[in-house]
Amino acid sequence: MNADVSTDNPVLQDRFGRTIDYVRLSVTDRCDFRCVYCMAEDMTFVPRAQVLTLEEMARLARVLVQLGVKRIRLTGGEPLVRRDVAHLVHNIGAIDGLRELNMTTNGAGLPRHAQALKAAGVDRLNISLDSLDPERFRALTRTGDLHKVLAGIEAVGHAGFRRIKLNSVILRGRNQDEVPALVDFALERGLDIAFIEEMPLGAISEHDRALEFVSSEALRNQLSQRLTLVPMAEKTGGPSRYWQVLGSDSRIGFISPHSQNFCHLCNRVRITAEGRMLLCLGHEHSVDLRAVLRAHPTDDVPLRQAIIDAMAIKPERHDFNLAPGEQLVRFMNMTGG
Ligand code: SAM
Ligand code: SF4
């Protein structure tokens, strides 16, 4: 049953009885990196007029929280390349009823933004880091400078965030050999780290996703030879599972959209920078919330209703396929990772 706009404590529920209380909001589709698994080398970005203004994003966030959303993650593209993003963070962080405001970033902007993000209310940060070798890092991100990202990780270490997690997409023959070093890097700094299976989002020619795919299970076996990993009971409502590293505060996660399917526990939706609510990472089912926001600039009722109605088209599950021609056309930077 879906929520009613008039109830005091509405909850977003889909046809399969899942409660949606987590939203990933893409602040921009633009980025200063061009990671080989996320983007093509030559990208066309959405014209600025089509991207939600920061005020529209904050309004949308407020309405989502009124509808029962407890956690919002700001992502992209790269959220830190959007001008005045700290202002947006501050406005969303101040929404009554929001339990957690998080951000996923490539880290390059953190030396400049870390303190402001913490002051503005960001609880948890995810920072992407696929290699500790500057040349490899450059090859994987095409434009990224590892030293800036390492300086960013250093800066957030001093800023007092509740939890910092590194995210690494692992590709066979590219950075799989660095998995132990990335884990050591995280453990030495008291950080968590999650390894992500590559997803077939967007047509790329840089590599064959099927050939470079590494499963979470293979990585866990690789790591279990040198660390004792204790499975954690906590459920994330997504395709990630965490293991505590015995003798350390750090946790190692494996994000397995391919090899594990946790769709029956899915608690989330995504909103693109243009205000399109995507009901599932692996499908195109979506609702244009920008049109509603702009048609009713001062009345939130139609927006609330559109969000509630959207729950009816949330697909039951995704079904990723790595075969060429079967991959989704939507790139990850459009999706809001
Ligand atoms: N720019 C920020 C960053 O890189 O952290 C936030 C956006 S990025 C799209 C979010 C996450 O998605 C990153 O950790 C990135 O590594 C991951 N990602 C991007 N494309 C992916 C793909 N095709 N498969 C799996 N993960 C992907
Ligand atoms: Fe940019 Fe993040 Fe995509 Fe890399 S993964 S290109 S940093 S949006």
XYZ file of C-alpha atoms and ligand atoms in Angstrom:
372
model
C 0.000 0.000 0.000
C 1.295 3.461 -0.828
C 1.435 6.337 1.606
C -1.327 8.899 1.807
C -0.249 12.558 1.386
C -2.464 13.607 4.274
C -1.169 11.259 7.002
C 1.136 12.578 9.717
C 3.781 9.959 9.312
C 3.738 8.833 5.695
C 5.950 6.035 4.512
C 6.883 5.322 0.924
C 6.088 1.745 0.068
C 6.197 -0.068 -3.254
C 4.064 -2.893 -4.682
C 6.338 -5.509 -3.145
C 5.986 -4.167 0.399
C 9.439 -2.574 0.452
C 9.789 0.673 2.395
C 11.814 3.341 0.606
C 13.655 5.507 3.109
C 16.967 6.100 1.348
C 17.611 8.444 -1.588
C 20.735 9.025 -3.638
C 20.622 12.502 -5.090
C 22.921 13.342 -7.975
C 24.080 16.926 -7.530
C 25.561 17.126 -11.038
C 26.358 14.767 -13.919
C 29.680 16.573 -14.503
C 33.027 15.453 -13.186
C 36.702 16.385 -13.253
C 37.619 12.688 -13.769
C 36.681 10.326 -16.609
C 36.954 6.916 -14.924
C 37.115 4.179 -17.557
C 34.231 2.140 -16.095
C 31.990 5.160 -15.484
C 32.307 7.402 -18.530
C 33.334 7.464 -22.157
C 36.353 9.651 -22.891
C 34.258 12.153 -24.754
C 31.106 12.896 -22.781
C 28.203 15.220 -23.449
C 26.756 16.619 -20.263
C 23.240 17.853 -19.572
C 22.727 21.570 -20.419
C 22.724 23.607 -17.210
C 19.135 24.833 -17.586
C 17.975 21.223 -17.413
C 19.795 20.532 -14.170
C 17.872 21.205 -10.959
C 18.897 24.373 -9.151
C 20.300 23.943 -5.636
C 17.048 25.422 -4.299
C 15.004 22.830 -6.221
C 17.227 20.060 -4.849
C 16.805 21.297 -1.278
C 13.026 21.545 -1.740
C 12.878 18.049 -3.150
C 14.960 16.748 -0.237
C 12.627 18.401 2.275
C 9.557 16.818 0.686
C 11.249 13.412 0.571
C 12.035 13.623 4.283
C 8.403 14.569 4.991
C 7.486 11.361 3.167
C 9.653 9.243 5.439
C 13.111 9.346 3.834
C 15.707 8.991 6.598
C 18.985 8.978 4.699
C 20.173 11.026 1.732
C 23.463 10.492 -0.085
C 24.729 13.276 -2.331
C 26.569 11.910 -5.326
C 26.992 12.498 -9.043
C 28.988 12.965 -11.263
C 31.301 14.616 -8.822
C 29.325 16.559 -6.210
C 32.289 18.757 -5.294
C 32.534 20.276 -8.791
C 29.113 21.863 -8.381
C 29.482 25.482 -7.330
C 28.082 26.256 -3.852
C 27.578 22.585 -3.017
C 28.346 23.393 0.649
C 25.264 25.611 0.648
C 23.117 22.693 -0.534
C 24.692 20.424 2.085
C 23.925 22.970 4.764
C 20.264 23.294 3.673
C 19.700 19.550 3.454
C 21.617 18.912 6.688
C 19.206 21.255 8.483
C 16.048 19.341 7.455
C 14.147 18.148 10.491
C 13.743 14.378 10.515
C 16.711 13.515 8.298
C 18.880 11.020 10.186
C 21.907 10.900 7.938
C 23.369 13.052 5.201
C 26.198 11.341 3.319
C 28.310 12.031 0.266
C 30.235 10.012 -2.306
C 33.157 11.862 -3.885
C 36.258 11.193 -5.937
C 38.151 13.030 -3.185
C 40.063 15.502 -5.350
C 38.082 18.466 -3.992
C 38.344 17.419 -0.352
C 41.474 19.381 0.596
C 39.378 22.486 -0.129
C 35.964 21.287 1.097
C 36.476 18.824 3.974
C 35.956 21.250 6.868
C 33.001 22.992 5.228
C 31.257 19.671 4.521
C 31.676 18.552 8.102
C 30.438 21.913 9.409
C 27.477 21.804 7.011
C 26.304 18.461 8.360
C 27.753 15.584 6.295
C 27.867 12.446 8.486
C 29.569 9.847 6.329
C 31.863 10.173 3.361
C 32.662 7.620 0.687
C 35.814 8.342 -1.273
C 36.656 6.468 -4.458
C 40.192 5.129 -4.695
C 41.069 2.438 -7.242
C 44.861 2.505 -7.125
C 47.768 3.745 -5.012
C 50.055 3.987 -8.008
C 49.965 7.500 -9.569
C 50.322 6.287 -13.165
C 47.741 3.580 -12.826
C 45.436 5.953 -11.036
C 45.783 8.325 -13.966
C 45.085 5.534 -16.441
C 41.935 4.403 -14.592
C 40.555 7.909 -14.046
C 42.022 9.330 -17.287
C 42.435 12.804 -15.719
C 42.823 12.185 -11.978
C 45.789 13.162 -9.817
C 46.356 10.594 -7.058
C 48.213 13.106 -4.873
C 45.168 15.363 -4.650
C 42.970 12.437 -3.611
C 45.485 11.310 -0.974
C 45.606 14.894 0.338
C 41.796 14.804 0.443
C 41.799 11.587 2.477
C 44.307 13.172 4.841
C 42.106 16.279 5.182
C 38.951 14.352 6.076
C 40.916 12.310 8.602
C 41.332 15.507 10.612
C 37.787 16.824 10.142
C 35.896 14.380 12.420
C 33.473 12.545 10.119
C 31.494 9.703 11.691
C 32.717 7.118 9.227
C 34.901 7.280 6.131
C 34.822 4.530 3.541
C 36.959 4.023 0.493
C 35.323 2.579 -2.617
C 37.378 0.628 -5.154
C 36.087 -0.741 -8.437
C 38.308 -3.742 -9.184
C 39.081 -4.762 -12.773
C 40.921 -7.942 -13.693
C 44.430 -7.232 -14.974
C 44.180 -3.546 -14.058
C 44.158 -3.206 -10.265
C 43.232 -6.595 -8.788
C 46.817 -7.028 -7.596
C 46.439 -3.877 -5.500
C 43.616 -5.206 -3.342
C 45.909 -6.142 -0.386
C 47.685 -2.765 -0.540
C 44.368 -0.893 -0.655
C 43.185 -2.858 2.388
C 46.406 -2.069 4.284
C 46.032 1.598 3.368
C 42.502 1.609 4.844
C 43.433 -0.358 7.983
C 46.401 1.888 8.769
C 44.077 4.903 8.750
C 41.082 3.327 10.530
C 38.950 3.601 7.383
C 36.469 1.136 5.933
C 36.887 -0.070 2.373
C 34.417 -1.564 -0.088
C 35.197 -3.366 -3.314
C 32.661 -2.851 -6.072
C 31.867 -5.203 -8.932
C 31.759 -3.273 -12.189
C 28.239 -2.666 -13.474
C 27.286 -2.469 -17.159
C 26.055 1.136 -17.125
C 26.765 3.036 -20.351
C 28.401 1.768 -23.549
C 32.197 1.970 -23.281
C 34.894 0.859 -25.715
C 37.882 1.275 -23.386
C 37.665 -2.305 -22.095
C 35.474 -5.370 -22.261
C 33.474 -5.365 -19.042
C 32.912 -9.118 -19.202
C 36.647 -9.897 -19.521
C 37.746 -7.563 -16.711
C 34.994 -8.543 -14.296
C 36.125 -9.759 -10.862
C 33.531 -11.186 -8.488
C 33.273 -10.205 -4.835
C 33.670 -13.844 -3.887
C 37.043 -14.055 -5.646
C 38.241 -10.960 -3.783
C 36.986 -12.206 -0.442
C 38.829 -15.493 -0.946
C 41.961 -13.556 -1.896
C 41.749 -11.476 1.312
C 40.756 -14.318 3.627
C 44.204 -15.826 3.076
C 45.808 -12.954 5.006
C 43.037 -11.526 7.243
C 40.344 -12.963 9.489
C 37.051 -11.598 8.247
C 34.003 -11.863 10.498
C 30.676 -11.424 8.678
C 28.555 -8.594 10.059
C 24.832 -9.042 10.612
C 23.946 -5.456 9.668
C 21.879 -5.225 6.478
C 22.348 -2.236 4.207
C 19.260 -2.645 2.043
C 21.585 -2.713 -0.944
C 23.965 -5.089 -2.709
C 26.740 -4.616 -0.133
C 27.803 -6.914 2.679
C 30.387 -6.098 5.327
C 33.007 -8.085 7.188
C 34.769 -6.903 10.337
C 38.549 -7.264 10.178
C 39.508 -9.134 13.340
C 41.762 -6.984 15.534
C 40.802 -3.740 13.811
C 37.951 -1.199 13.780
C 37.821 -1.290 10.007
C 35.268 -3.129 7.924
C 35.631 -4.532 4.465
C 32.620 -4.421 2.187
C 31.856 -6.198 -1.040
C 29.322 -4.574 -3.319
C 28.023 -7.274 -5.586
C 25.264 -6.101 -7.891
C 26.027 -9.076 -10.189
C 26.854 -12.024 -8.064
C 24.434 -11.317 -5.198
C 20.919 -10.118 -5.620
C 19.459 -8.321 -2.632
C 16.656 -6.652 -4.559
C 14.027 -7.993 -2.159
C 15.575 -5.773 0.548
C 15.938 -2.689 -1.660
C 15.159 0.483 0.291
C 16.320 3.144 -2.162
C 15.644 5.264 -5.204
C 17.931 7.604 -7.128
C 17.342 11.109 -8.416
C 19.365 12.359 -11.356
C 20.731 15.894 -11.588
C 17.827 16.711 -13.937
C 15.309 15.629 -11.335
C 14.388 12.265 -12.816
C 13.558 9.763 -10.082
C 15.023 6.378 -11.083
C 13.265 3.539 -9.362
C 15.963 0.908 -9.992
C 19.631 1.034 -10.998
C 19.117 -1.690 -13.585
C 15.986 -0.354 -15.350
C 14.800 2.818 -17.016
C 11.571 3.173 -14.972
C 11.537 6.805 -13.908
C 9.408 9.839 -13.138
C 10.183 13.430 -14.141
C 10.058 15.356 -10.865
C 11.606 18.474 -12.406
C 8.436 19.054 -14.415
C 6.360 18.859 -11.228
C 8.763 21.071 -9.256
C 8.702 23.732 -11.969
C 4.962 23.566 -12.687
C 4.172 24.036 -8.973
C 6.883 26.281 -7.557
C 5.055 27.076 -4.302
C 2.729 24.095 -3.775
C 4.353 20.860 -2.543
C 1.208 18.706 -2.749
C 1.617 17.688 -6.432
C 5.274 16.868 -5.773
C 4.390 14.697 -2.781
C 1.756 12.919 -4.841
C 4.148 12.350 -7.775
C 6.723 10.766 -5.455
C 4.121 8.534 -3.824
C 2.735 7.497 -7.234
C 6.248 6.682 -8.476
C 6.497 3.838 -5.960
C 3.967 1.908 -8.051
C 6.465 1.476 -10.895
C 9.485 0.379 -8.877
C 10.639 -2.858 -10.560
C 10.943 -5.996 -8.486
C 14.596 -6.629 -9.352
C 17.455 -5.754 -11.659
C 19.084 -8.205 -14.000
C 22.462 -7.025 -15.199
C 23.899 -8.470 -18.369
C 27.524 -7.902 -19.406
C 27.021 -8.968 -23.028
C 27.601 -6.204 -25.594
C 24.273 -4.816 -26.796
C 22.627 -5.845 -23.517
C 24.145 -3.088 -21.408
C 22.117 -0.085 -20.259
C 22.758 3.112 -22.213
C 22.714 5.236 -19.090
C 26.192 6.009 -17.697
C 26.882 5.817 -13.977
C 27.527 9.578 -13.737
C 23.955 10.109 -15.031
C 22.564 7.591 -12.623
C 23.964 8.871 -9.358
C 26.272 6.157 -8.053
N 32.321 10.997 -8.438
C 32.049 10.350 -7.205
C 32.945 9.159 -7.009
O 33.596 8.743 -7.952
O 32.967 8.647 -5.895
C 30.595 9.963 -7.028
C 29.880 9.381 -8.215
S 30.476 7.816 -8.767
C 29.390 7.500 -10.111
C 29.944 6.753 -7.444
C 30.599 5.411 -7.375
O 30.206 4.664 -8.486
C 32.119 5.440 -7.376
O 32.602 4.732 -6.258
C 32.492 4.754 -8.657
O 33.677 4.033 -8.517
C 31.298 3.871 -8.901
N 31.090 3.499 -10.299
C 31.053 4.284 -11.383
N 30.796 3.567 -12.509
C 30.653 2.288 -12.115
C 30.370 1.064 -12.791
N 30.160 1.019 -14.104
N 30.292 -0.056 -12.039
C 30.484 -0.039 -10.713
N 30.736 1.088 -10.014
C 30.835 2.235 -10.706
Fe 33.667 10.953 -12.025
Fe 32.996 9.375 -10.009
Fe 32.408 8.686 -12.533
Fe 34.931 8.667 -11.764
S 33.289 7.382 -10.946
S 34.130 9.574 -13.669
S 34.995 10.315 -10.358
S 31.586 10.386 -11.440
